[in-house]
XYZ file of C-alpha atoms in Angstrom:
120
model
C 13.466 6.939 10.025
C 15.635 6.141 6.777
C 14.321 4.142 4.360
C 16.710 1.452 3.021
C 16.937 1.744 -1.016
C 14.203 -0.044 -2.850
C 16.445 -2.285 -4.996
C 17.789 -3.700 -1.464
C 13.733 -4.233 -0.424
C 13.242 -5.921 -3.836
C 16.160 -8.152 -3.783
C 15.515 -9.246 -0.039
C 11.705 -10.098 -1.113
C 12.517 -12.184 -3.899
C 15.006 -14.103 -2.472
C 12.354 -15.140 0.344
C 10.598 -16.143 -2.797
C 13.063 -18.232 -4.443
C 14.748 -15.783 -6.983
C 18.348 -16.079 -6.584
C 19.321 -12.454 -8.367
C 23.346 -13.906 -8.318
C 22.209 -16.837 -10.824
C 21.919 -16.362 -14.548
C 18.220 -15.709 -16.050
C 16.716 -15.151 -12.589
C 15.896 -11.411 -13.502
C 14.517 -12.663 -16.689
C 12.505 -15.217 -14.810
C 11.080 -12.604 -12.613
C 10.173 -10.146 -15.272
C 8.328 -12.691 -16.480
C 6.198 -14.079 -14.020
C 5.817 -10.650 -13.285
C 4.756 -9.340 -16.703
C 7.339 -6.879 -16.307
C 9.983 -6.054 -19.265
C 13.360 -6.925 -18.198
C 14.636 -3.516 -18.640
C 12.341 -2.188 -16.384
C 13.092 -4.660 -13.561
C 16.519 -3.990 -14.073
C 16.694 -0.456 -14.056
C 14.515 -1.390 -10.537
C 16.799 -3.113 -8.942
C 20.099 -0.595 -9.629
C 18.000 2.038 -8.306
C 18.242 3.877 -11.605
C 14.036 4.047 -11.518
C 11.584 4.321 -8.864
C 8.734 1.890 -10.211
C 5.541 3.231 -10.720
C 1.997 1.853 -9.245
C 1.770 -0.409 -12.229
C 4.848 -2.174 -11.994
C 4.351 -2.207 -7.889
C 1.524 -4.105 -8.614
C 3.031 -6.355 -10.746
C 6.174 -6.909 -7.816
C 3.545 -7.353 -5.436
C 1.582 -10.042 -6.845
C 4.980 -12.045 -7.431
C 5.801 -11.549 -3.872
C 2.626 -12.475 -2.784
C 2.070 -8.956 -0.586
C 0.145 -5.799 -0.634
C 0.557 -3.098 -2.878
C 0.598 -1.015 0.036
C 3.897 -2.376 1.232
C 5.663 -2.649 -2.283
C 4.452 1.407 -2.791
C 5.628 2.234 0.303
C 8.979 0.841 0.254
C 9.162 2.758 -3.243
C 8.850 5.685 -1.595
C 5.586 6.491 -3.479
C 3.654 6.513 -0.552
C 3.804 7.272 3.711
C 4.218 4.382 5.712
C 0.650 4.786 7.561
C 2.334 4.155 10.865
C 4.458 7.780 10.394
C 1.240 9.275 10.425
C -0.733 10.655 12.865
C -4.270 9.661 12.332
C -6.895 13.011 12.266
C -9.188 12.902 14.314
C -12.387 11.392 12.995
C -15.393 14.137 12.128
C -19.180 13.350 14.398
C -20.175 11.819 11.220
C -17.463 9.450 10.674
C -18.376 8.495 14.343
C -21.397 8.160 13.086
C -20.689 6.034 10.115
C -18.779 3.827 12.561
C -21.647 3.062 14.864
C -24.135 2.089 12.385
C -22.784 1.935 9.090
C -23.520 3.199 5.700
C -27.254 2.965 6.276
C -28.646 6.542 6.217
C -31.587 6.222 7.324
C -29.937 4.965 10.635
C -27.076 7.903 10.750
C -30.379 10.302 10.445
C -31.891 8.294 13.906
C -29.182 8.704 15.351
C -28.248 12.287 14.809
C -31.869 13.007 15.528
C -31.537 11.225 19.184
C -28.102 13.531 19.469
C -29.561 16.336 18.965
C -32.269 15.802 21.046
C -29.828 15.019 23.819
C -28.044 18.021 23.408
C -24.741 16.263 21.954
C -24.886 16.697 18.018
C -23.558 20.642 17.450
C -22.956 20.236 13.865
């Protein structure tokens, strides 16, 4: 799947938010409520930079979303649905079925083994 450039991401985010990027002082007004220096956001949005995790977390809070989204429509990181997931290890399974209490993961490995199902 191609990714569409970040600057095009950006701009369609912030105008859902109210930042009209064709009127004067709106990228100063963003870098602002952002906490972001206005050369940064506009190096940003002409694609000359690919922000870093700081300043995604700075675009993400002003577009009320997760960092997750902002970092992967930098680029920075996989979208999680292109991934296969790996297959989860016994103790993960574990994990899953009764937490992060050992003592419990211990029972129940215990009561696998005794059933012949725990190899590990």
């Amino acid at each position: 799947m191609t990714q569409q450039p970040f600057s095009s991401w950006l701009t369609r985010g912030l105008a859902l938010r109210g930042y009209d990027l064709t009127k004067y002082g709106t990228r100063s007004r963003f870098a602002r409520d952002a906490g972001l220096g206005e050369s940064i956001v506009s190096r940003v949005l002409r694609d000359g930079a690919v922000p870093d995790i700081k300043t995604c977390t700075a675009i993400a809070r002003v577009l009320a979303c997760k960092t997750t989204h902002v970092l992967i429509a930098a680029g920075l990181i996989p979208d999680e649905g292109e991934l296969a997931p790996r297959p989860l290890t016994p103790r993960e399974h574990v994990v899953g079925l009764v937490g992060d209490d050992v003592l419990a993961q211990e029972a129940v490995i215990v009561l696998l083994r005794a059933l012949g199902k725990w190899t590990h």
